[in-house]
């Protein structure tokens, strides 16, 4: 006769007084550094998040916010300046509310003007092809009105880095550098209800080894 009592108690409480299950962010770690990008990784040891937001200030001191889908555990931050220290703050969101946050800092690598990507494609190293490297299918993992999450695999051979190319809403070409250890990326700054075509290139020794493509429409 006492069993129904615990079931009756929650119905008498407003939902705001019954907090959701705890969600915790793990350490935010730097996974890769280039002159123009920083790769970050984190874990979620407890609970689930709907999404994440990465906040930082660019080289001009302007605040930037990068939306990330809730399934991601890594991101590559593009468009950074060489030899500049950045502070990154990752917020875990649920129900539109910040539940937890972690921070880290990293300094981008120095610029290497003597090692451009395109000229090296005509270098003698292209005459001695390295071991085979293959990109797996490029899949859409998440879609919002302003961003698209992409995932891929590397079933054979390693790549030094990746390059994601697409055209923005104005038709201008964009290139997003991605470190070779990443298998996912969130493309920010997109326009709602628009079809985008994404081309992912796998690079090794400065040469494009393989590429895969996909397309999707951003949310309304």
Short mmCIF file of N, CA, C and O in Angstrom, two decimals, residues 144-197:
data_model
loop_
_atom_site.label_atom_id
_atom_site.label_comp_id
_atom_site.label_asym_id
_atom_site.label_seq_id
_atom_site.Cartn_x
_atom_site.Cartn_y
_atom_site.Cartn_z
N UNK A 144 22.11 22.19 -38.87
CA UNK A 144 21.40 23.28 -38.22
C UNK A 144 21.22 24.38 -39.27
O UNK A 144 21.77 24.28 -40.37
N UNK A 145 20.47 25.44 -38.97
CA UNK A 145 20.35 26.52 -39.95
C UNK A 145 21.68 27.19 -40.30
O UNK A 145 21.83 27.76 -41.38
N UNK A 146 22.67 27.12 -39.39
CA UNK A 146 23.92 27.82 -39.63
C UNK A 146 25.16 26.96 -39.69
O UNK A 146 26.27 27.47 -39.80
N UNK A 147 25.00 25.63 -39.63
CA UNK A 147 26.18 24.77 -39.65
C UNK A 147 25.82 23.37 -40.14
O UNK A 147 24.66 22.96 -40.13
N UNK A 148 26.85 22.65 -40.56
CA UNK A 148 26.70 21.25 -40.98
C UNK A 148 27.85 20.45 -40.36
O UNK A 148 29.01 20.87 -40.44
N UNK A 149 27.53 19.33 -39.73
CA UNK A 149 28.54 18.42 -39.21
C UNK A 149 28.81 17.31 -40.20
O UNK A 149 27.87 16.74 -40.77
N UNK A 150 30.08 16.99 -40.42
CA UNK A 150 30.47 15.95 -41.37
C UNK A 150 31.38 14.93 -40.69
O UNK A 150 32.15 15.27 -39.80
N UNK A 151 31.28 13.68 -41.14
CA UNK A 151 32.12 12.61 -40.62
C UNK A 151 32.64 11.77 -41.78
O UNK A 151 31.99 11.67 -42.82
N UNK A 152 33.81 11.17 -41.59
CA UNK A 152 34.38 10.29 -42.60
C UNK A 152 35.28 9.26 -41.93
O UNK A 152 35.55 9.33 -40.73
N UNK A 153 35.74 8.32 -42.70
CA UNK A 153 36.65 7.30 -42.19
C UNK A 153 37.86 7.22 -43.11
O UNK A 153 37.87 7.76 -44.22
N UNK A 154 38.91 6.54 -42.63
CA UNK A 154 40.11 6.30 -43.43
C UNK A 154 40.37 4.80 -43.37
O UNK A 154 41.14 4.33 -42.52
N UNK A 155 39.72 4.03 -44.26
CA UNK A 155 39.86 2.57 -44.18
C UNK A 155 41.25 2.05 -44.52
O UNK A 155 41.59 0.93 -44.18
N UNK A 156 42.05 2.86 -45.22
CA UNK A 156 43.38 2.39 -45.60
C UNK A 156 44.37 3.55 -45.62
O UNK A 156 44.15 4.57 -46.28
N UNK A 157 45.47 3.38 -44.91
CA UNK A 157 46.57 4.35 -44.94
C UNK A 157 46.28 5.64 -44.19
O UNK A 157 45.13 6.04 -44.07
N UNK A 158 47.30 6.32 -43.67
CA UNK A 158 47.10 7.60 -42.98
C UNK A 158 47.24 8.78 -43.94
O UNK A 158 47.89 8.68 -44.98
N UNK A 159 46.64 9.90 -43.56
CA UNK A 159 46.81 11.18 -44.26
C UNK A 159 47.49 12.17 -43.32
O UNK A 159 47.26 12.14 -42.11
N UNK A 160 48.31 13.07 -43.90
CA UNK A 160 48.93 14.11 -43.10
C UNK A 160 47.90 15.13 -42.63
O UNK A 160 47.95 15.62 -41.50
N UNK A 161 46.97 15.45 -43.52
CA UNK A 161 45.92 16.43 -43.21
C UNK A 161 44.79 16.28 -44.21
O UNK A 161 44.89 15.50 -45.17
N UNK A 162 43.73 17.03 -43.97
CA UNK A 162 42.58 17.07 -44.88
C UNK A 162 42.29 18.52 -45.24
O UNK A 162 42.66 19.45 -44.52
N UNK A 163 41.57 18.70 -46.36
CA UNK A 163 41.10 20.02 -46.74
C UNK A 163 39.65 19.89 -47.21
O UNK A 163 39.35 19.11 -48.12
N UNK A 164 38.76 20.63 -46.56
CA UNK A 164 37.35 20.63 -46.95
C UNK A 164 37.08 21.88 -47.77
O UNK A 164 37.34 23.00 -47.32
N UNK A 165 36.55 21.69 -48.97
CA UNK A 165 36.25 22.82 -49.84
C UNK A 165 34.76 22.88 -50.15
O UNK A 165 34.11 21.85 -50.33
N UNK A 166 34.22 24.09 -50.21
CA UNK A 166 32.81 24.32 -50.54
C UNK A 166 32.66 25.77 -50.95
O UNK A 166 33.59 26.56 -50.85
N UNK A 167 31.48 26.13 -51.42
CA UNK A 167 31.18 27.51 -51.78
C UNK A 167 30.14 28.06 -50.81
O UNK A 167 29.17 27.37 -50.49
N UNK A 168 30.35 29.30 -50.36
CA UNK A 168 29.41 29.90 -49.42
C UNK A 168 28.16 30.37 -50.14
O UNK A 168 28.00 30.17 -51.36
N UNK A 169 27.23 31.01 -49.40
CA UNK A 169 25.95 31.42 -49.97
C UNK A 169 26.11 32.44 -51.09
O UNK A 169 25.24 32.59 -51.94
N UNK A 170 27.25 33.14 -51.10
CA UNK A 170 27.53 34.12 -52.15
C UNK A 170 28.30 33.51 -53.33
O UNK A 170 28.68 34.23 -54.26
N UNK A 171 28.54 32.21 -53.26
CA UNK A 171 29.24 31.54 -54.34
C UNK A 171 30.75 31.61 -54.26
O UNK A 171 31.45 31.18 -55.17
N UNK A 172 31.27 32.16 -53.14
CA UNK A 172 32.72 32.28 -52.99
C UNK A 172 33.32 30.97 -52.48
O UNK A 172 32.77 30.35 -51.57
N UNK A 173 34.45 30.53 -53.05
CA UNK A 173 35.07 29.28 -52.59
C UNK A 173 35.63 29.42 -51.19
O UNK A 173 36.22 30.44 -50.84
N UNK A 174 35.43 28.37 -50.39
CA UNK A 174 35.96 28.33 -49.03
C UNK A 174 36.78 27.06 -48.85
O UNK A 174 36.45 26.01 -49.41
N UNK A 175 37.84 27.17 -48.06
CA UNK A 175 38.70 26.01 -47.78
C UNK A 175 38.94 25.93 -46.28
O UNK A 175 39.35 26.90 -45.66
N UNK A 176 38.65 24.75 -45.71
CA UNK A 176 38.77 24.55 -44.27
C UNK A 176 39.86 23.51 -44.01
O UNK A 176 39.67 22.33 -44.31
N UNK A 177 41.02 23.90 -43.46
CA UNK A 177 42.08 22.93 -43.16
C UNK A 177 41.72 22.10 -41.93
O UNK A 177 41.18 22.62 -40.95
N UNK A 178 42.02 20.79 -41.99
CA UNK A 178 41.67 19.86 -40.91
C UNK A 178 42.88 18.97 -40.64
O UNK A 178 43.52 18.48 -41.57
N UNK A 179 43.18 18.74 -39.38
CA UNK A 179 44.36 17.92 -39.05
C UNK A 179 44.12 16.46 -39.43
O UNK A 179 42.98 15.99 -39.50
N UNK A 180 45.20 15.75 -39.66
CA UNK A 180 45.13 14.38 -40.16
C UNK A 180 44.54 13.38 -39.19
O UNK A 180 44.13 12.29 -39.60
N UNK A 181 44.47 13.72 -37.90
CA UNK A 181 43.88 12.80 -36.92
C UNK A 181 42.38 12.92 -36.80
O UNK A 181 41.74 12.06 -36.18
N UNK A 182 41.79 13.95 -37.37
CA UNK A 182 40.35 14.17 -37.24
C UNK A 182 39.56 13.25 -38.17
O UNK A 182 40.03 12.87 -39.25
N UNK A 183 38.36 12.91 -37.72
CA UNK A 183 37.43 12.15 -38.54
C UNK A 183 36.07 12.84 -38.58
O UNK A 183 35.08 12.24 -39.02
N UNK A 184 36.01 14.08 -38.11
CA UNK A 184 34.76 14.84 -38.15
C UNK A 184 35.09 16.32 -38.11
O UNK A 184 36.17 16.72 -37.67
N UNK A 185 34.15 17.13 -38.59
CA UNK A 185 34.32 18.58 -38.56
C UNK A 185 32.94 19.23 -38.60
O UNK A 185 31.99 18.66 -39.15
N UNK A 186 32.81 20.38 -37.96
CA UNK A 186 31.59 21.17 -38.04
C UNK A 186 31.89 22.42 -38.86
O UNK A 186 32.82 23.16 -38.55
N UNK A 187 31.13 22.61 -39.93
CA UNK A 187 31.32 23.76 -40.82
C UNK A 187 30.39 24.88 -40.36
O UNK A 187 29.17 24.75 -40.47
N UNK A 188 30.93 25.97 -39.83
CA UNK A 188 30.09 27.06 -39.30
C UNK A 188 29.82 28.14 -40.35
O UNK A 188 30.33 28.07 -41.48
N UNK A 189 29.01 29.12 -39.98
CA UNK A 189 28.81 30.30 -40.81
C UNK A 189 28.04 30.07 -42.08
O UNK A 189 28.20 30.82 -43.06
N UNK A 190 27.17 29.04 -42.11
CA UNK A 190 26.37 28.77 -43.31
C UNK A 190 25.04 29.52 -43.26
O UNK A 190 24.65 30.06 -42.23
N UNK A 191 24.33 29.53 -44.38
CA UNK A 191 23.03 30.20 -44.47
C UNK A 191 21.90 29.18 -44.40
O UNK A 191 22.04 28.06 -44.90
N UNK A 192 20.75 29.53 -43.79
CA UNK A 192 19.63 28.60 -43.65
C UNK A 192 19.01 28.20 -44.99
O UNK A 192 19.07 28.97 -45.96
N UNK A 193 18.46 27.00 -45.02
CA UNK A 193 17.68 26.49 -46.16
C UNK A 193 18.45 26.59 -47.48
O UNK A 193 17.89 26.97 -48.51
N UNK A 194 19.71 26.25 -47.45
CA UNK A 194 20.53 26.33 -48.67
C UNK A 194 21.28 25.03 -48.88
O UNK A 194 21.76 24.41 -47.94
N UNK A 195 21.36 24.62 -50.16
CA UNK A 195 22.09 23.40 -50.49
C UNK A 195 23.58 23.69 -50.63
O UNK A 195 23.98 24.63 -51.32
N UNK A 196 24.39 22.90 -49.95
CA UNK A 196 25.85 23.02 -50.02
C UNK A 196 26.45 21.72 -50.51
O UNK A 196 25.98 20.63 -50.14
N UNK A 197 27.49 21.83 -51.31
CA UNK A 197 28.27 20.67 -51.74
C UNK A 197 29.65 20.74 -51.08
O UNK A 197 30.33 21.75 -51.18
#
